[in-house]
C-alpha cells in the first residue's frame, strides 16, 4: 500500500464524516485505509503516490469503456465550453431519451434524474400514485440507493457496515416496506397474500450486484412478473447496474420480461452523475407537468452528463462487443477459481457477463443469507493481498467486480499472478 494515503484519510476525517463521501469507499470492512485516486486511464487507476492499480471497481459500474475514454473526454470538454448547466431543456435530452426508449421496449417515456437513488425514489412515488396503494416489496440484500423506504434490509454499504434496520427512517414508513428473500417466489406469494390489496409495487435488481453478485434462478423473474400482473402490482426493475452492462439495453431483454417501470443510472452517464426512470406512457404521463405526481431537479438532464452518456451509449451500440467481455470475464473468474481451489481455499464465484464476485464459502450463493455465510475475514485478507500487488477490487464482500472494454490480456494475466501470490499468502 502506498505511503501518502494514510495522511490523506486522516486529513479527510477532520472535515468529512469517516473521511469519505460514500461509506463503501472507507475500506473499513477490509481493514485498510482507502486508496486516494489522483487520476485514471483505461483499465487503471493511479493513487496520490503514483501507485498503479488494475481497476475492477470501475466507479462501481459506470466505466464500461474504461477510464478517461478520449471520445467521452472530448464530448464533456466540448459541452463544458458551451456552458455547464442551463436549467432549461436541450436537444441532448431528446437524444438521450430516444436512445433509452429505443433500447428498452418496456419504456415509452423516460425522465432523467441525477442518481440511481433519485430514479428509484421517484419510480416508487409514481407507482404508489398510479396504483393508489402504499406498500412496497423489496428483496433482502438488494440495494436501490438510500431513499428512506429502500434502506430496509439493504445491500451495498448497509450490508458492508452491518447496519441494523434503518435509523432515521420513521417506523411508520419502514413498515410500508415488506422484504422477501431473493429468489423466493414462495416468499413473494406469502407477502402478497399477507398484505392483500395494498402493495403498490415490487422493486428488484433483476441481477443483484449489491450483496455481491447473485443470479436469479431460472423462472424466478417470470413468476414474479406473472404474480405482479395478476395482482395489479407494478413491477420495477432497478437496472442501475445491469443496464447496458450485460447487453446493449437491459437484462430485461435477456430475461424476456417487461417490467412496468425501469430505473437506470451509472453507465448511461458515462461516469457523470445521472439517473433515469421510465415506463409505459399511461404511467409516465402521471408525472408533472402532465399529471399530479411531482418530481423535479435543477440539474436533471445536465448537459455534461447528457454529452458523456450519449457518447457512451453510441459507442456501446456501434462497437460494444459484449461477447468478448463475457469471454474474458469467464476466463478470469474460472482461472481465479482454479487458483483458489488449488490452495484449498473455500470459495464460490458468481459471474454473469462482465460482473463477478468471489465469495469465500463453498456453499451456493443465491440470496442475502447465503452471501452472509461468506467468510468476510478471508475476503478482507484476499482484498489486501490483491491491493498490495496492484489489483483494486471493490473493498467489500457485498459488492461486484466489473471488467471494462479497456482491460487487456496483460491485465488479466497480472491479476491471475496476483491471485496466485495472494492465495499462497493466505494458506
Ligand atoms: N451502488 C453502488 C455500490 N454497489 C454505490 C456505491 C456507493 O455507495 O458509493
PDB file of N, CA and C and ligand atoms in Angstrom, residues 22-25 60 143 156-157 209-210 241 266 398-399, ligand 1:
ATOM      1  N   UNK A  22     -19.005   8.570   0.526  1.00  0.00           N
ATOM      2  CA  UNK A  22     -19.915   7.431   0.387  1.00  0.00           C
ATOM      3  C   UNK A  22     -19.279   6.296   1.184  1.00  0.00           C
ATOM      4  N   UNK A  23     -20.052   5.669   2.106  1.00  0.00           N
ATOM      5  CA  UNK A  23     -19.425   4.795   3.101  1.00  0.00           C
ATOM      6  C   UNK A  23     -18.600   3.647   2.547  1.00  0.00           C
ATOM      7  N   UNK A  24     -19.004   3.064   1.395  1.00  0.00           N
ATOM      8  CA  UNK A  24     -18.255   1.900   0.911  1.00  0.00           C
ATOM      9  C   UNK A  24     -16.823   2.242   0.517  1.00  0.00           C
ATOM     10  N   UNK A  25     -16.531   3.517   0.368  1.00  0.00           N
ATOM     11  CA  UNK A  25     -15.169   3.911  -0.005  1.00  0.00           C
ATOM     12  C   UNK A  25     -14.186   3.888   1.167  1.00  0.00           C
ATOM     13  N   UNK A  60     -17.831   1.610  -9.518  1.00  0.00           N
ATOM     14  CA  UNK A  60     -18.997   0.816  -9.109  1.00  0.00           C
ATOM     15  C   UNK A  60     -19.924   0.541 -10.293  1.00  0.00           C
ATOM     16  N   UNK A 143     -30.084  -3.442  -3.105  1.00  0.00           N
ATOM     17  CA  UNK A 143     -29.840  -2.049  -2.725  1.00  0.00           C
ATOM     18  C   UNK A 143     -30.334  -1.171  -3.862  1.00  0.00           C
ATOM     19  N   UNK A 156     -25.171  -3.467  -0.340  1.00  0.00           N
ATOM     20  CA  UNK A 156     -24.104  -2.489  -0.534  1.00  0.00           C
ATOM     21  C   UNK A 156     -23.532  -2.029   0.811  1.00  0.00           C
ATOM     22  N   UNK A 157     -23.356  -0.712   0.994  1.00  0.00           N
ATOM     23  CA  UNK A 157     -22.724  -0.213   2.209  1.00  0.00           C
ATOM     24  C   UNK A 157     -23.481  -0.578   3.471  1.00  0.00           C
ATOM     25  N   UNK A 209     -26.444  -6.819  -7.569  1.00  0.00           N
ATOM     26  CA  UNK A 209     -24.990  -6.625  -7.511  1.00  0.00           C
ATOM     27  C   UNK A 209     -24.549  -6.015  -6.211  1.00  0.00           C
ATOM     28  N   UNK A 210     -25.458  -5.948  -5.256  1.00  0.00           N
ATOM     29  CA  UNK A 210     -25.148  -5.231  -4.014  1.00  0.00           C
ATOM     30  C   UNK A 210     -25.134  -6.119  -2.778  1.00  0.00           C
ATOM     31  N   UNK A 241     -27.352  -0.953 -12.237  1.00  0.00           N
ATOM     32  CA  UNK A 241     -26.083  -1.654 -12.502  1.00  0.00           C
ATOM     33  C   UNK A 241     -26.171  -2.476 -13.795  1.00  0.00           C
ATOM     34  N   UNK A 266     -25.638   5.070 -13.620  1.00  0.00           N
ATOM     35  CA  UNK A 266     -24.268   4.600 -13.875  1.00  0.00           C
ATOM     36  C   UNK A 266     -23.834   4.715 -15.338  1.00  0.00           C
ATOM     37  N   UNK A 398     -19.707  -7.549  -0.208  1.00  0.00           N
ATOM     38  CA  UNK A 398     -21.086  -7.380  -0.693  1.00  0.00           C
ATOM     39  C   UNK A 398     -21.152  -6.381  -1.855  1.00  0.00           C
ATOM     40  N   UNK A 399     -20.208  -6.513  -2.753  1.00  0.00           N
ATOM     41  CA  UNK A 399     -20.179  -5.692  -3.965  1.00  0.00           C
ATOM     42  C   UNK A 399     -19.740  -6.587  -5.126  1.00  0.00           C
TER      43      UNK A 399
HETATM   44  N1  LIG B   1     -24.435   1.008  -5.646  1.00  0.00           N
HETATM   45  C1  LIG B   1     -23.050   1.313  -5.513  1.00  0.00           C
HETATM   46  C2  LIG B   1     -22.362   0.246  -4.763  1.00  0.00           C
HETATM   47  N2  LIG B   1     -22.882  -1.000  -5.042  1.00  0.00           N
HETATM   48  C3  LIG B   1     -22.880   2.646  -4.917  1.00  0.00           C
HETATM   49  C4  LIG B   1     -21.524   2.958  -4.461  1.00  0.00           C
HETATM   50  C5  LIG B   1     -21.600   3.781  -3.233  1.00  0.00           C
HETATM   51  O1  LIG B   1     -22.494   3.507  -2.397  1.00  0.00           O
HETATM   52  O2  LIG B   1     -20.778   4.653  -3.108  1.00  0.00           O
END
